[in-house]
Amino acid sequence: DTEVTQTPKHLVMGMTNKKSLKCEQHMGHRAMYWYKQKAKKPPELMFVYSYEKLSINESVPSRFSPECPNSSLLNLHLHALQPEDSALYLCASSQAQDRRYEQYFGPGTRLTVT
Amino acid sequence: RKEVEQDPGPFNVPEGATVAFNCTYSNSASQSFFWYRQDCRKEPKLLMSVYSSGNEDGRFTAQLNRASQYISLLIRDSKLSDSATYLCVAHNTDKLIFGTGTRLQVFP
């Protein structure tokens, strides 16, 4: 079963709010990813966790803060976002952070910042 | 130059047609390649991994030409349900590099 789950499905938040996005997988994958996708554009990588350690931060602003509490869970904490941060936020996982392994995406959280 | 380039389309084809998508990549160090399909407002779903020898899965055939740094996806006997955006993806070192996607619309 190649399932990655994400909550919430939709989120509307004001620029002063703090919220969190959650991602979970039970495939035993050891690499997890956050992507941001704007309309009609491909996904853009934000963060990679490998074996629960932050492996890649693609120069993402500090108002986005990732956390990997354990090998199955990945969170993205949001604070003081801007309207231009409105997008689809996708979580993905793979067996390892290695070119041999495919990434499987969750359904995403559609975020609107007002 | 983008690392992975695709024709954005749209490709409008009738049901039953054969359609081919092409993709080029610029980083010769890229080792693995994939095709994902993405429906409107949904997540990308893995369609196929692409192997050097080429591979086929039902109506879908993927080919890789490392010398020309070129990847293709052939869809035979197109169905209405094939309408989607097809993303060509290369794996460089430690992350995926996405093309901008090719939009396919299959009409009755």
PDB file of N, CA and C in Angstrom, chain A residues 10 33 35 37 40-43 45 48 56 58 88 90 97-108 110, chain B residues 29 31-34 36 38 40-46 49 51 87 91-96 98-101:
ATOM      1  N   HIS A  10      -7.794  21.170   3.625  1.00  0.00           N
ATOM      2  CA  HIS A  10      -7.861  22.600   3.301  1.00  0.00           C
ATOM      3  C   HIS A  10      -7.555  23.381   4.574  1.00  0.00           C
ATOM      4  N   TYR A  33       9.482  14.259   2.514  1.00  0.00           N
ATOM      5  CA  TYR A  33       9.699  15.500   1.784  1.00  0.00           C
ATOM      6  C   TYR A  33       8.496  16.439   1.932  1.00  0.00           C
ATOM      7  N   TYR A  35       6.892  19.621  -0.329  1.00  0.00           N
ATOM      8  CA  TYR A  35       6.904  20.382  -1.569  1.00  0.00           C
ATOM      9  C   TYR A  35       5.813  21.450  -1.498  1.00  0.00           C
ATOM     10  N   GLN A  37       3.389  23.659  -4.263  1.00  0.00           N
ATOM     11  CA  GLN A  37       3.015  23.706  -5.674  1.00  0.00           C
ATOM     12  C   GLN A  37       1.999  24.818  -5.906  1.00  0.00           C
ATOM     13  N   LYS A  40      -0.588  25.488 -12.012  1.00  0.00           N
ATOM     14  CA  LYS A  40       0.030  25.328 -13.333  1.00  0.00           C
ATOM     15  C   LYS A  40       1.561  25.299 -13.298  1.00  0.00           C
ATOM     16  N   LYS A  41       2.132  25.018 -12.131  1.00  0.00           N
ATOM     17  CA  LYS A  41       3.585  24.882 -11.985  1.00  0.00           C
ATOM     18  C   LYS A  41       3.899  23.504 -11.421  1.00  0.00           C
ATOM     19  N   PRO A  42       5.114  23.015 -11.622  1.00  0.00           N
ATOM     20  CA  PRO A  42       5.466  21.728 -11.002  1.00  0.00           C
ATOM     21  C   PRO A  42       5.745  21.911  -9.512  1.00  0.00           C
ATOM     22  N   PRO A  43       5.774  20.824  -8.764  1.00  0.00           N
ATOM     23  CA  PRO A  43       6.108  20.929  -7.329  1.00  0.00           C
ATOM     24  C   PRO A  43       7.529  21.474  -7.148  1.00  0.00           C
ATOM     25  N   LEU A  45      10.592  21.643  -4.339  1.00  0.00           N
ATOM     26  CA  LEU A  45      11.067  21.040  -3.103  1.00  0.00           C
ATOM     27  C   LEU A  45      11.329  22.112  -2.051  1.00  0.00           C
ATOM     28  N   VAL A  48      13.827  18.114   2.940  1.00  0.00           N
ATOM     29  CA  VAL A  48      13.961  16.664   2.914  1.00  0.00           C
ATOM     30  C   VAL A  48      14.442  16.205   4.278  1.00  0.00           C
ATOM     31  N   ILE A  56      17.931  18.370   3.577  1.00  0.00           N
ATOM     32  CA  ILE A  56      17.934  19.473   2.615  1.00  0.00           C
ATOM     33  C   ILE A  56      16.923  20.531   3.072  1.00  0.00           C
ATOM     34  N   GLU A  58      15.786  23.930   1.122  1.00  0.00           N
ATOM     35  CA  GLU A  58      15.992  24.662  -0.134  1.00  0.00           C
ATOM     36  C   GLU A  58      15.825  26.168   0.084  1.00  0.00           C
ATOM     37  N   LEU A  88      -0.671  24.645  -2.826  1.00  0.00           N
ATOM     38  CA  LEU A  88      -0.886  23.256  -2.425  1.00  0.00           C
ATOM     39  C   LEU A  88       0.419  22.754  -1.811  1.00  0.00           C
ATOM     40  N   LEU A  90       2.462  19.652  -0.547  1.00  0.00           N
ATOM     41  CA  LEU A  90       2.498  18.206  -0.752  1.00  0.00           C
ATOM     42  C   LEU A  90       3.578  17.578   0.104  1.00  0.00           C
ATOM     43  N   GLN A  97      16.523   8.286   0.690  1.00  0.00           N
ATOM     44  CA  GLN A  97      16.849   9.460  -0.138  1.00  0.00           C
ATOM     45  C   GLN A  97      17.936   9.035  -1.128  1.00  0.00           C
ATOM     46  N   ASP A  98      17.503   8.288  -2.106  1.00  0.00           N
ATOM     47  CA  ASP A  98      18.431   7.672  -3.046  1.00  0.00           C
ATOM     48  C   ASP A  98      17.752   7.653  -4.403  1.00  0.00           C
ATOM     49  N   ARG A  99      18.531   7.823  -5.438  1.00  0.00           N
ATOM     50  CA  ARG A  99      17.960   7.968  -6.777  1.00  0.00           C
ATOM     51  C   ARG A  99      17.204   6.720  -7.235  1.00  0.00           C
ATOM     52  N   ARG A 100      17.429   5.595  -6.579  1.00  0.00           N
ATOM     53  CA  ARG A 100      16.779   4.367  -7.032  1.00  0.00           C
ATOM     54  C   ARG A 100      15.311   4.313  -6.639  1.00  0.00           C
ATOM     55  N   TYR A 101      14.931   5.128  -5.661  1.00  0.00           N
ATOM     56  CA  TYR A 101      13.618   4.935  -5.058  1.00  0.00           C
ATOM     57  C   TYR A 101      12.626   6.000  -5.484  1.00  0.00           C
ATOM     58  N   GLU A 102      11.429   5.522  -5.853  1.00  0.00           N
ATOM     59  CA  GLU A 102      10.373   6.434  -6.264  1.00  0.00           C
ATOM     60  C   GLU A 102       9.810   7.166  -5.060  1.00  0.00           C
ATOM     61  N   GLN A 103       9.313   8.367  -5.305  1.00  0.00           N
ATOM     62  CA  GLN A 103       8.624   9.119  -4.260  1.00  0.00           C
ATOM     63  C   GLN A 103       7.124   8.988  -4.456  1.00  0.00           C
ATOM     64  N   TYR A 104       6.417   8.847  -3.332  1.00  0.00           N
ATOM     65  CA  TYR A 104       4.956   8.744  -3.346  1.00  0.00           C
ATOM     66  C   TYR A 104       4.392   9.948  -2.613  1.00  0.00           C
ATOM     67  N   PHE A 105       3.431  10.588  -3.262  1.00  0.00           N
ATOM     68  CA  PHE A 105       2.898  11.836  -2.740  1.00  0.00           C
ATOM     69  C   PHE A 105       1.589  11.626  -1.988  1.00  0.00           C
ATOM     70  N   GLY A 106       1.391  12.438  -0.947  1.00  0.00           N
ATOM     71  CA  GLY A 106       0.097  12.528  -0.303  1.00  0.00           C
ATOM     72  C   GLY A 106      -0.822  13.426  -1.087  1.00  0.00           C
ATOM     73  N   PRO A 107      -2.103  13.512  -0.677  1.00  0.00           N
ATOM     74  CA  PRO A 107      -3.095  14.301  -1.427  1.00  0.00           C
ATOM     75  C   PRO A 107      -2.920  15.802  -1.288  1.00  0.00           C
ATOM     76  N   GLY A 108      -2.102  16.237  -0.334  1.00  0.00           N
ATOM     77  CA  GLY A 108      -1.824  17.660  -0.213  1.00  0.00           C
ATOM     78  C   GLY A 108      -2.762  18.396   0.733  1.00  0.00           C
ATOM     79  N   ARG A 110      -4.406  22.177   0.801  1.00  0.00           N
ATOM     80  CA  ARG A 110      -4.568  23.419   0.021  1.00  0.00           C
ATOM     81  C   ARG A 110      -4.650  24.569   1.009  1.00  0.00           C
TER      82      ARG A 110
ATOM     83  N   ALA B  29      24.574  13.835 -15.213  1.00  0.00           N
ATOM     84  CA  ALA B  29      24.752  13.007 -14.008  1.00  0.00           C
ATOM     85  C   ALA B  29      23.429  12.420 -13.521  1.00  0.00           C
ATOM     86  N   GLN B  31      20.525  10.045 -12.926  1.00  0.00           N
ATOM     87  CA  GLN B  31      20.616   8.594 -13.007  1.00  0.00           C
ATOM     88  C   GLN B  31      19.272   7.890 -13.142  1.00  0.00           C
ATOM     89  N   SER B  32      18.252   8.471 -12.537  1.00  0.00           N
ATOM     90  CA  SER B  32      16.938   7.817 -12.544  1.00  0.00           C
ATOM     91  C   SER B  32      15.904   8.792 -13.089  1.00  0.00           C
ATOM     92  N   PHE B  33      14.898   8.211 -13.735  1.00  0.00           N
ATOM     93  CA  PHE B  33      13.883   9.038 -14.394  1.00  0.00           C
ATOM     94  C   PHE B  33      12.510   8.429 -14.169  1.00  0.00           C
ATOM     95  N   PHE B  34      11.521   9.309 -14.121  1.00  0.00           N
ATOM     96  CA  PHE B  34      10.164   8.855 -13.818  1.00  0.00           C
ATOM     97  C   PHE B  34       9.166   9.675 -14.637  1.00  0.00           C
ATOM     98  N   TYR B  36       5.286  10.993 -13.909  1.00  0.00           N
ATOM     99  CA  TYR B  36       4.164  11.108 -12.981  1.00  0.00           C
ATOM    100  C   TYR B  36       2.993  11.685 -13.755  1.00  0.00           C
ATOM    101  N   GLN B  38      -0.580  13.962 -13.135  1.00  0.00           N
ATOM    102  CA  GLN B  38      -1.243  14.788 -12.143  1.00  0.00           C
ATOM    103  C   GLN B  38      -2.563  15.271 -12.702  1.00  0.00           C
ATOM    104  N   CYS B  40      -6.096  17.547 -12.265  1.00  0.00           N
ATOM    105  CA  CYS B  40      -6.322  18.912 -11.788  1.00  0.00           C
ATOM    106  C   CYS B  40      -6.618  18.924 -10.289  1.00  0.00           C
ATOM    107  N   ARG B  41      -5.864  19.725  -9.530  1.00  0.00           N
ATOM    108  CA  ARG B  41      -6.057  19.912  -8.099  1.00  0.00           C
ATOM    109  C   ARG B  41      -5.836  18.631  -7.285  1.00  0.00           C
ATOM    110  N   LYS B  42      -5.067  17.687  -7.855  1.00  0.00           N
ATOM    111  CA  LYS B  42      -4.708  16.459  -7.121  1.00  0.00           C
ATOM    112  C   LYS B  42      -3.190  16.361  -7.026  1.00  0.00           C
ATOM    113  N   GLU B  43      -2.729  15.346  -6.294  1.00  0.00           N
ATOM    114  CA  GLU B  43      -1.293  15.137  -6.159  1.00  0.00           C
ATOM    115  C   GLU B  43      -0.715  14.400  -7.361  1.00  0.00           C
ATOM    116  N   PRO B  44       0.586  14.553  -7.613  1.00  0.00           N
ATOM    117  CA  PRO B  44       1.216  13.739  -8.657  1.00  0.00           C
ATOM    118  C   PRO B  44       1.180  12.269  -8.249  1.00  0.00           C
ATOM    119  N   LYS B  45       0.879  11.418  -9.219  1.00  0.00           N
ATOM    120  CA  LYS B  45       0.885   9.959  -8.961  1.00  0.00           C
ATOM    121  C   LYS B  45       1.919   9.331  -9.880  1.00  0.00           C
ATOM    122  N   LEU B  46       2.738   8.459  -9.315  1.00  0.00           N
ATOM    123  CA  LEU B  46       3.764   7.790 -10.107  1.00  0.00           C
ATOM    124  C   LEU B  46       3.115   6.925 -11.179  1.00  0.00           C
ATOM    125  N   SER B  49       8.488   4.245 -13.655  1.00  0.00           N
ATOM    126  CA  SER B  49       9.913   4.523 -13.620  1.00  0.00           C
ATOM    127  C   SER B  49      10.440   4.231 -15.028  1.00  0.00           C
ATOM    128  N   TYR B  51      13.537   2.911 -17.364  1.00  0.00           N
ATOM    129  CA  TYR B  51      14.782   2.166 -17.322  1.00  0.00           C
ATOM    130  C   TYR B  51      15.516   2.279 -18.651  1.00  0.00           C
ATOM    131  N   LEU B  87       4.107  14.677 -15.938  1.00  0.00           N
ATOM    132  CA  LEU B  87       5.343  15.306 -15.470  1.00  0.00           C
ATOM    133  C   LEU B  87       6.520  14.381 -15.712  1.00  0.00           C
ATOM    134  N   HIS B  91      16.038  12.310 -11.371  1.00  0.00           N
ATOM    135  CA  HIS B  91      16.572  12.292 -10.012  1.00  0.00           C
ATOM    136  C   HIS B  91      18.052  12.670 -10.083  1.00  0.00           C
ATOM    137  N   ASN B  92      18.380  13.840  -9.541  1.00  0.00           N
ATOM    138  CA  ASN B  92      19.758  14.319  -9.520  1.00  0.00           C
ATOM    139  C   ASN B  92      20.316  14.206  -8.123  1.00  0.00           C
ATOM    140  N   THR B  93      21.379  13.450  -7.966  1.00  0.00           N
ATOM    141  CA  THR B  93      22.084  13.353  -6.687  1.00  0.00           C
ATOM    142  C   THR B  93      21.149  12.967  -5.546  1.00  0.00           C
ATOM    143  N   ASP B  94      20.399  13.929  -5.037  1.00  0.00           N
ATOM    144  CA  ASP B  94      19.594  13.630  -3.851  1.00  0.00           C
ATOM    145  C   ASP B  94      18.187  14.201  -3.915  1.00  0.00           C
ATOM    146  N   LYS B  95      17.741  14.675  -5.074  1.00  0.00           N
ATOM    147  CA  LYS B  95      16.385  15.193  -5.153  1.00  0.00           C
ATOM    148  C   LYS B  95      15.815  15.070  -6.565  1.00  0.00           C
ATOM    149  N   LEU B  96      14.486  15.184  -6.633  1.00  0.00           N
ATOM    150  CA  LEU B  96      13.801  15.109  -7.920  1.00  0.00           C
ATOM    151  C   LEU B  96      13.781  16.490  -8.578  1.00  0.00           C
ATOM    152  N   PHE B  98      11.659  18.330 -11.536  1.00  0.00           N
ATOM    153  CA  PHE B  98      10.441  18.171 -12.325  1.00  0.00           C
ATOM    154  C   PHE B  98      10.487  19.026 -13.580  1.00  0.00           C
ATOM    155  N   GLY B  99       9.980  18.473 -14.678  1.00  0.00           N
ATOM    156  CA  GLY B  99       9.651  19.296 -15.833  1.00  0.00           C
ATOM    157  C   GLY B  99       8.367  20.052 -15.528  1.00  0.00           C
ATOM    158  N   THR B 100       8.022  20.974 -16.418  1.00  0.00           N
ATOM    159  CA  THR B 100       6.837  21.799 -16.170  1.00  0.00           C
ATOM    160  C   THR B 100       5.537  21.069 -16.487  1.00  0.00           C
ATOM    161  N   GLY B 101       5.649  19.873 -17.110  1.00  0.00           N
ATOM    162  CA  GLY B 101       4.446  19.089 -17.370  1.00  0.00           C
ATOM    163  C   GLY B 101       3.893  19.307 -18.762  1.00  0.00           C
TER     164      GLY B 101
END
